[in-house]
PDB file of C-alpha atoms in Angstrom:
ATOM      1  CA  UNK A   1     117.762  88.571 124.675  1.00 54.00           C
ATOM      2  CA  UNK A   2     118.461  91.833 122.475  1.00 62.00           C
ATOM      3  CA  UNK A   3     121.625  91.194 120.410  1.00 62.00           C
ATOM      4  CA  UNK A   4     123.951  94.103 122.681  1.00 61.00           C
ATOM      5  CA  UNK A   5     127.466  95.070 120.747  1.00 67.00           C
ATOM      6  CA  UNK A   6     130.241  96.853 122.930  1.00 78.00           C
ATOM      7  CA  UNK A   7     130.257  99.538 119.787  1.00 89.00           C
ATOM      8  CA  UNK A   8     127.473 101.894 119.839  1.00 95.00           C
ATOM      9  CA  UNK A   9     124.802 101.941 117.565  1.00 98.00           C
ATOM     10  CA  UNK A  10     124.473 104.902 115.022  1.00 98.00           C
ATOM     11  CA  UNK A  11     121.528 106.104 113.311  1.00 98.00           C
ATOM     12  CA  UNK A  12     122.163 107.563 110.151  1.00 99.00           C
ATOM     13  CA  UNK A  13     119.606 109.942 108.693  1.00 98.00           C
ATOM     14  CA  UNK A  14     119.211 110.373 105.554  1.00 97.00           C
ATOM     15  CA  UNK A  15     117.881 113.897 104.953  1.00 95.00           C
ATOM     16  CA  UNK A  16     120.159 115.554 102.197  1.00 93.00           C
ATOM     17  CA  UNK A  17     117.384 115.619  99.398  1.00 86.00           C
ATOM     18  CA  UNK A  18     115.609 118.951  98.006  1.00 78.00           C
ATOM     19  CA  UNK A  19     112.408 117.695  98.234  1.00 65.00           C
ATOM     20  CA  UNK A  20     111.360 118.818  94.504  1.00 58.00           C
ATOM     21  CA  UNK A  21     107.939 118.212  94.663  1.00 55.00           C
ATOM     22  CA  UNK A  22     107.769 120.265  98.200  1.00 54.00           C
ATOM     23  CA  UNK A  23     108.994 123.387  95.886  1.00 54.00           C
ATOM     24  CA  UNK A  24     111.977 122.840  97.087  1.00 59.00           C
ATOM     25  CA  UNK A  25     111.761 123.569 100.686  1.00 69.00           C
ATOM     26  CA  UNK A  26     113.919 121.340 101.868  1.00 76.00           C
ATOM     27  CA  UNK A  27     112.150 118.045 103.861  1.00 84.00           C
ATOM     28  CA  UNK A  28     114.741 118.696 107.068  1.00 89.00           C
ATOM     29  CA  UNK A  29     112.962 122.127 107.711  1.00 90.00           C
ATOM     30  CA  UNK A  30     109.323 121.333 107.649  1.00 86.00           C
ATOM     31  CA  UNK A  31     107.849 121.793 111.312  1.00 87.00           C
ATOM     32  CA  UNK A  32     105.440 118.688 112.339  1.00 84.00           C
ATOM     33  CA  UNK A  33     103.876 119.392 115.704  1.00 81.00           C
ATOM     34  CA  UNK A  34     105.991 121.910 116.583  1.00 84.00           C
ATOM     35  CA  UNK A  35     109.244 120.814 115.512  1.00 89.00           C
ATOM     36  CA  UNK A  36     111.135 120.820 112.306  1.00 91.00           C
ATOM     37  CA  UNK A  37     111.775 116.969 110.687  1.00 92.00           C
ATOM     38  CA  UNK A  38     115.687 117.231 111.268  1.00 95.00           C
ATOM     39  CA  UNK A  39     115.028 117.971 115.291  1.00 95.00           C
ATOM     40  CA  UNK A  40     112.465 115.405 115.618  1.00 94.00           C
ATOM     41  CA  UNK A  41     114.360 112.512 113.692  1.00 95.00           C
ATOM     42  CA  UNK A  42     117.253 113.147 116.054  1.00 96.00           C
ATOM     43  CA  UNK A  43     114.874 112.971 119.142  1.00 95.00           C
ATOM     44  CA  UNK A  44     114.079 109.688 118.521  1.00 96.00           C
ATOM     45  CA  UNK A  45     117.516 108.486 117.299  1.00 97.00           C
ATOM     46  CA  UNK A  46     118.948 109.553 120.952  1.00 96.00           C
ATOM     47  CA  UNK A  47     115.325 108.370 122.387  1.00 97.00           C
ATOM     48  CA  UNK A  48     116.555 105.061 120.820  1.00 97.00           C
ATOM     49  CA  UNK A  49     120.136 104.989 122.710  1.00 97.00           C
ATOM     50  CA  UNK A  50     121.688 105.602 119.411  1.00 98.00           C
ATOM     51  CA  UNK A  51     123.894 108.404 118.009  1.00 97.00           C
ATOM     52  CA  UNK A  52     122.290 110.260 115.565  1.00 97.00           C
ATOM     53  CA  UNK A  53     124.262 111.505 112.078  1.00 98.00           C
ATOM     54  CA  UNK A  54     122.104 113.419 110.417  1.00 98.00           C
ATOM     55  CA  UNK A  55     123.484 113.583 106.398  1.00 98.00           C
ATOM     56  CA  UNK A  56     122.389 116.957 105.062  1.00 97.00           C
ATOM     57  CA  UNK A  57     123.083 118.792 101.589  1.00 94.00           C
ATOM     58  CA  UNK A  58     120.082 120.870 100.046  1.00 91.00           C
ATOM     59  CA  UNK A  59     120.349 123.543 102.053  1.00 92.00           C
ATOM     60  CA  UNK A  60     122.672 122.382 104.576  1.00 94.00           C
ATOM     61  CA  UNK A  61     123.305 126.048 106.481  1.00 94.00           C
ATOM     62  CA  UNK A  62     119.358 126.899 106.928  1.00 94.00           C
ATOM     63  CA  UNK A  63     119.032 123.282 108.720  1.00 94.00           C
ATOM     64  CA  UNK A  64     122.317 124.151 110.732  1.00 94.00           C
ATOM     65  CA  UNK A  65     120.771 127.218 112.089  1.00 93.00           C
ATOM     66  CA  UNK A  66     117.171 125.577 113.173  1.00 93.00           C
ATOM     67  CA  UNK A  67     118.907 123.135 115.001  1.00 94.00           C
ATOM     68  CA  UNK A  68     121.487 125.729 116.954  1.00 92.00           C
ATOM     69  CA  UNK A  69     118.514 126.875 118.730  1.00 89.00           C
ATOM     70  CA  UNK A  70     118.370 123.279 120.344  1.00 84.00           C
ATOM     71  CA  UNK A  71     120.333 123.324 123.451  1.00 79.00           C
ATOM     72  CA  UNK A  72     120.815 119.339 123.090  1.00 80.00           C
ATOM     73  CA  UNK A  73     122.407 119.676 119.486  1.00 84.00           C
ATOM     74  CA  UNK A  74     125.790 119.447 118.644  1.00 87.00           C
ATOM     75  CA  UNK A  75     127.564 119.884 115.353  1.00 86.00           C
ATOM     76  CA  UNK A  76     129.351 116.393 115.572  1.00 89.00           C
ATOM     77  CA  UNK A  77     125.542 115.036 114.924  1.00 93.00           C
ATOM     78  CA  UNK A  78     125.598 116.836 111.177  1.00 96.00           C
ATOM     79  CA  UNK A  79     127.442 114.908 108.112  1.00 97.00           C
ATOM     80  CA  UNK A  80     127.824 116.936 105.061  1.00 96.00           C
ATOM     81  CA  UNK A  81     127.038 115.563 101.438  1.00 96.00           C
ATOM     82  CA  UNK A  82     128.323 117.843  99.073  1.00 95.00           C
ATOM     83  CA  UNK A  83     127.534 115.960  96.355  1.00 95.00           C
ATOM     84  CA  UNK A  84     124.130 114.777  97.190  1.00 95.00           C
ATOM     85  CA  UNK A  85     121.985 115.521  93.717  1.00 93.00           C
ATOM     86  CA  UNK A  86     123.696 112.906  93.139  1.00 94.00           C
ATOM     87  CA  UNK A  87     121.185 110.925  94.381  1.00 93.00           C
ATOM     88  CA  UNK A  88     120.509 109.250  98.038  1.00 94.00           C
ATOM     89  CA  UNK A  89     123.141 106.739  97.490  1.00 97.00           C
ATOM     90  CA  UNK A  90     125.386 109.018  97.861  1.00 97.00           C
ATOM     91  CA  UNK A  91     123.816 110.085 101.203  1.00 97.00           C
ATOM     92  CA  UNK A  92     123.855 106.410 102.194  1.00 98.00           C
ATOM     93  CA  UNK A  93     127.628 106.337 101.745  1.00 98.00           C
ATOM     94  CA  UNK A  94     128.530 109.247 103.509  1.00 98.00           C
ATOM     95  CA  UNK A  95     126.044 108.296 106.724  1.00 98.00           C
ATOM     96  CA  UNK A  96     127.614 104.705 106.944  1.00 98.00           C
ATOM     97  CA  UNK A  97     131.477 106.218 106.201  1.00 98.00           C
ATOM     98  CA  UNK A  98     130.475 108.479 109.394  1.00 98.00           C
ATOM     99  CA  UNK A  99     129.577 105.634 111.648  1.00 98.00           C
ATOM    100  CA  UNK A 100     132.453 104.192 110.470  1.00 98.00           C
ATOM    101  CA  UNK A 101     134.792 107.075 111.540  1.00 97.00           C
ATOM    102  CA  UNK A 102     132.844 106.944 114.964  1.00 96.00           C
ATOM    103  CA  UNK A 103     133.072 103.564 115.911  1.00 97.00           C
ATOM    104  CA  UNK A 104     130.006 102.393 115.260  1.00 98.00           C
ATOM    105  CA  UNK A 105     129.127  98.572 115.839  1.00 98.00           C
ATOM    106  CA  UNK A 106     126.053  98.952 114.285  1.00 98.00           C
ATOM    107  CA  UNK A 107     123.998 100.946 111.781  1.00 99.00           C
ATOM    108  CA  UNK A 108     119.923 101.845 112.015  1.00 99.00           C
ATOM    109  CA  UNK A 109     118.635 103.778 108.700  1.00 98.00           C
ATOM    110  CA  UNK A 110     116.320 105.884 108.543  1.00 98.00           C
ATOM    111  CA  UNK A 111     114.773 108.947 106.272  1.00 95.00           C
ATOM    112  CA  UNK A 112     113.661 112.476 107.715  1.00 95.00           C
ATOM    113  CA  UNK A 113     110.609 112.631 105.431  1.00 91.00           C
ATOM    114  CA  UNK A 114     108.758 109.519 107.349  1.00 92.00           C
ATOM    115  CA  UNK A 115     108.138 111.706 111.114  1.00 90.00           C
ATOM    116  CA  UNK A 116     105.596 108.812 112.088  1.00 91.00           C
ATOM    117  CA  UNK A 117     108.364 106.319 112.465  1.00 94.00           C
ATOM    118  CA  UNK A 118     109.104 106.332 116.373  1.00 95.00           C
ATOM    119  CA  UNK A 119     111.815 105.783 118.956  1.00 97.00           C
ATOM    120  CA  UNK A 120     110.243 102.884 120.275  1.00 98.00           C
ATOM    121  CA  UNK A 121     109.954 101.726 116.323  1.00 98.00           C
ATOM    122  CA  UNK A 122     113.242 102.424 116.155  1.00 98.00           C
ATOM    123  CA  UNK A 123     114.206 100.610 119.469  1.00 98.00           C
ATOM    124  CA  UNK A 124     112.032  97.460 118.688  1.00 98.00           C
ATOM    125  CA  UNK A 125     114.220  96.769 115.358  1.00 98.00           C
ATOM    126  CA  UNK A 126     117.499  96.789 116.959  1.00 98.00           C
ATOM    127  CA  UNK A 127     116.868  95.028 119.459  1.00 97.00           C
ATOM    128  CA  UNK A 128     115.457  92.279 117.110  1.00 98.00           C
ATOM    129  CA  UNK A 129     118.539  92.431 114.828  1.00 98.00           C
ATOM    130  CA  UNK A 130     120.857  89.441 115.020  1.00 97.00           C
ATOM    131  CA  UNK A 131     124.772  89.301 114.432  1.00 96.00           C
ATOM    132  CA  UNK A 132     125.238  89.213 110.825  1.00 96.00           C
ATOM    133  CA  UNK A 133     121.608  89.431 110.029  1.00 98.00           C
ATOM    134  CA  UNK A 134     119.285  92.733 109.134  1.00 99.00           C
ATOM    135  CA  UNK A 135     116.471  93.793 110.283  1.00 99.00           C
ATOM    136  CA  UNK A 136     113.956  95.851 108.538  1.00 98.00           C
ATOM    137  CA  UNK A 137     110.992  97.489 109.909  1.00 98.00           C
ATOM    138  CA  UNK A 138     107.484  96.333 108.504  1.00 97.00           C
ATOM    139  CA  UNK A 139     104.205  98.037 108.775  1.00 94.00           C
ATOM    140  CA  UNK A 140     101.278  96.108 107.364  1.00 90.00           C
ATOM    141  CA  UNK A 141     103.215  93.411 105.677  1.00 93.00           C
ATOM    142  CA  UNK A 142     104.799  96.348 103.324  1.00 94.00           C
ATOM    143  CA  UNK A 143     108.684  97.039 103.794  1.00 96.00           C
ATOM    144  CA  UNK A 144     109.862 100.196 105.248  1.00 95.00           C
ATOM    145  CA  UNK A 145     112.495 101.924 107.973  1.00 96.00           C
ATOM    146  CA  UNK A 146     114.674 101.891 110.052  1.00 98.00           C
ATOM    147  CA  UNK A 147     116.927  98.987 108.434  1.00 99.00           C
ATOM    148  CA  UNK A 148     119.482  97.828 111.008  1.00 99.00           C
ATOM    149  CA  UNK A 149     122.684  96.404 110.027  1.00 98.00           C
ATOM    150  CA  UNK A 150     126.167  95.151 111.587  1.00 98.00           C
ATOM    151  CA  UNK A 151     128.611  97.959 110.321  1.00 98.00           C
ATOM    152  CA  UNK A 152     130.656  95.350 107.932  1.00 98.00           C
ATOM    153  CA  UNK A 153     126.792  95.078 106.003  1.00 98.00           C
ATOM    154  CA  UNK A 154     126.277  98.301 106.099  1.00 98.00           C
ATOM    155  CA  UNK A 155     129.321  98.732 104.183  1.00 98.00           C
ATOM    156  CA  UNK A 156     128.683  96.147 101.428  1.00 98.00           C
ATOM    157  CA  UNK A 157     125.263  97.615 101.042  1.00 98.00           C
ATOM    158  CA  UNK A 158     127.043 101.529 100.245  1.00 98.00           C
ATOM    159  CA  UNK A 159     129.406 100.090  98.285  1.00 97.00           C
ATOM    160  CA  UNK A 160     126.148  98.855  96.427  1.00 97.00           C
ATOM    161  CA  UNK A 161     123.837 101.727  96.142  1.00 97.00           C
ATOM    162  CA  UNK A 162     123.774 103.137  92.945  1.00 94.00           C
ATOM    163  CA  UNK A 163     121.141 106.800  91.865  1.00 93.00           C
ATOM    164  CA  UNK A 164     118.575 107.407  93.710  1.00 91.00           C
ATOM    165  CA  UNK A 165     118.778 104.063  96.037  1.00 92.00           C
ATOM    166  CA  UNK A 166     119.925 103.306  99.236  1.00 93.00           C
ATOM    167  CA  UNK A 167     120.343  99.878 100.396  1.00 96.00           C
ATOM    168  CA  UNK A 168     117.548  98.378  98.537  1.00 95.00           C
ATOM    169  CA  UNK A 169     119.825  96.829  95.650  1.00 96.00           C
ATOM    170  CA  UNK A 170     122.034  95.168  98.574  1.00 98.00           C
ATOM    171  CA  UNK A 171     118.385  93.774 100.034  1.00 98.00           C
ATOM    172  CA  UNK A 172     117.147  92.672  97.055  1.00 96.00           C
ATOM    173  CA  UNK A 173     120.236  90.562  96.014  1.00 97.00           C
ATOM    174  CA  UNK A 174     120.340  89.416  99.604  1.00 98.00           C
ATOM    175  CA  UNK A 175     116.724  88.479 100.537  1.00 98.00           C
ATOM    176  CA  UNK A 176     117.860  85.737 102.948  1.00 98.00           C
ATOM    177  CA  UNK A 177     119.758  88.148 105.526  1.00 98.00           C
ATOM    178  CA  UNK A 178     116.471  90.446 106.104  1.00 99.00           C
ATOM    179  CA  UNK A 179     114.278  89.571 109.103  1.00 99.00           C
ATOM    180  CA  UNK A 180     110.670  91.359 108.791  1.00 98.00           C
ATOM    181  CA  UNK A 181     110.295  93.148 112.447  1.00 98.00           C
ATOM    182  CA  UNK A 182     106.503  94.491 112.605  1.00 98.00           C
ATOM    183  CA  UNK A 183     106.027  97.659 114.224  1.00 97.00           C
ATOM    184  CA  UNK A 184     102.881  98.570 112.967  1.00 95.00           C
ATOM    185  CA  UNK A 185     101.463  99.552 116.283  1.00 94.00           C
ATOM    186  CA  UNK A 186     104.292 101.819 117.361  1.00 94.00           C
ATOM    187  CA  UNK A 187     105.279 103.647 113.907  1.00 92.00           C
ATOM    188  CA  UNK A 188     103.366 104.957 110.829  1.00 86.00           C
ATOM    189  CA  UNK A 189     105.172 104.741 107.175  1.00 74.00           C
ATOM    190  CA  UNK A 190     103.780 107.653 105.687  1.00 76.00           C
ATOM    191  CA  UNK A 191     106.236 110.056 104.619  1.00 76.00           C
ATOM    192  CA  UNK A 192     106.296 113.906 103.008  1.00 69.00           C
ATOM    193  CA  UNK A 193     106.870 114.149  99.561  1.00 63.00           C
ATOM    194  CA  UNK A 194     103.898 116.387  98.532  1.00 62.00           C
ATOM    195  CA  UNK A 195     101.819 119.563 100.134  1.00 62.00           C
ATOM    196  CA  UNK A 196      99.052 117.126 100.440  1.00 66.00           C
ATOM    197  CA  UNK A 197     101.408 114.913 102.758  1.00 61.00           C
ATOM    198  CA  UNK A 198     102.459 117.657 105.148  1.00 60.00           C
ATOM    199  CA  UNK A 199      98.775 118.864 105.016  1.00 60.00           C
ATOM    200  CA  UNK A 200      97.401 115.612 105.872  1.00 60.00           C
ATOM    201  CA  UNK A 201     100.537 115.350 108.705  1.00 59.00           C
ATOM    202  CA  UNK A 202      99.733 118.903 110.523  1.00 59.00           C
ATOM    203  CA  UNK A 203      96.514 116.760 111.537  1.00 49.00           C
ATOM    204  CA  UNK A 204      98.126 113.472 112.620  1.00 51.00           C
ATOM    205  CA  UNK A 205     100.526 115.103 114.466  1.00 49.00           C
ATOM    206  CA  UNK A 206     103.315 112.788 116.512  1.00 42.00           C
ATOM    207  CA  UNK A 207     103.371 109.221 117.783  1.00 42.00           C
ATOM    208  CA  UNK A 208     106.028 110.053 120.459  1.00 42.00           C
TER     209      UNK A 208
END
């Protein structure tokens, strides 16, 4: 039986970053088949049954304005990161501070920049995520997203992140709490960092 809270389940998104090596276009912009990164990951958060928070800070307004013209969006989906050059722990910690304020029971992660990783990715890992345990999404044997966590964990692991890290110090000093869930048939890791990724994406196209 999926583990079922009386809280709902958030899904933070953690898309704040400038995307330096993209020139700075900012990762929640770029359109993959037909649809920029920001609209799509928020598809398949409320695809999931979750409530999306989308963290933004690079610019923040542009992404705002995309998404307007989305008759489903609301502005209560957006969390702003003012101070996100400082790195994507700082991202982290405002996405799980926002579930917090909403009443979340439970916390999904995932980044913008990965577009292959589905809803029904998305869906598979919570519903494999026990009480007190997390659950992280493997493709291939490697480690990727969405990483699920009970909100109290999700805390411990913000209060951990440090730079340019997320959760991963709070997984790698707690290797024992992680349960590998494979999706490797529903999702695909790769993610957008360079021209060559969103050039080698406009092919693949969408797994929803």
């Amino acid at each position: 039986m999926p583990y079922v809270t009386e809280k709902p389940d958030a899904t933070v998104i953690l898309a704040a970053g400038a995307g330096t090596r993209l020139h700075g276009q900012g990762k929640a912009l770029i359109r993959v088949a037909g649809e920029t990164l920001a609209a799509r990951a928020l598809r398949c958060a409320r695809e999931a049954g979750t409530s999306p928070l989308l963290v933004l800070g690079h610019r923040a307004g542009e992404v705002r304005a995309a998404l307007s013209q989305h008759p489903s969006w609301t502005d209560s989906e957006v969390v702003d990161c003012p101070d996100w050059e400082q790195g994507l722990s700082v991202s982290f910690r405002a996405g799980v501070r926002a579930a917090a304020e909403r009443g979340a029971g439970r916390v999904a992660v995932v980044l913008v920049d990965q577009p292959g990783i589905s809803s029904t990715a998305l869906r598979r890992v919570l519903e494999a995520q026990a009480p007190g345990r997390i659950a992280r999404g493997v493709l291939g044997g490697t480690p990727t997203h969405p990483v699920v966590f009970d909100l109290d964990r999700a805390g411990q692991a913000a209060a951990l992140a440090v730079g340019d890290e997320g959760a991963r110090a709070y997984l790698r000093a707690h290797p024992g709490l992680v349960d590998a869930i494979d999706i490797s048939e529903v999702a695909d890791a790769a993610d957008i960092d360079t021209p060559q990724d969103l050039l080698a994406w406009s092919t693949i196209g969408s797994q929803d």
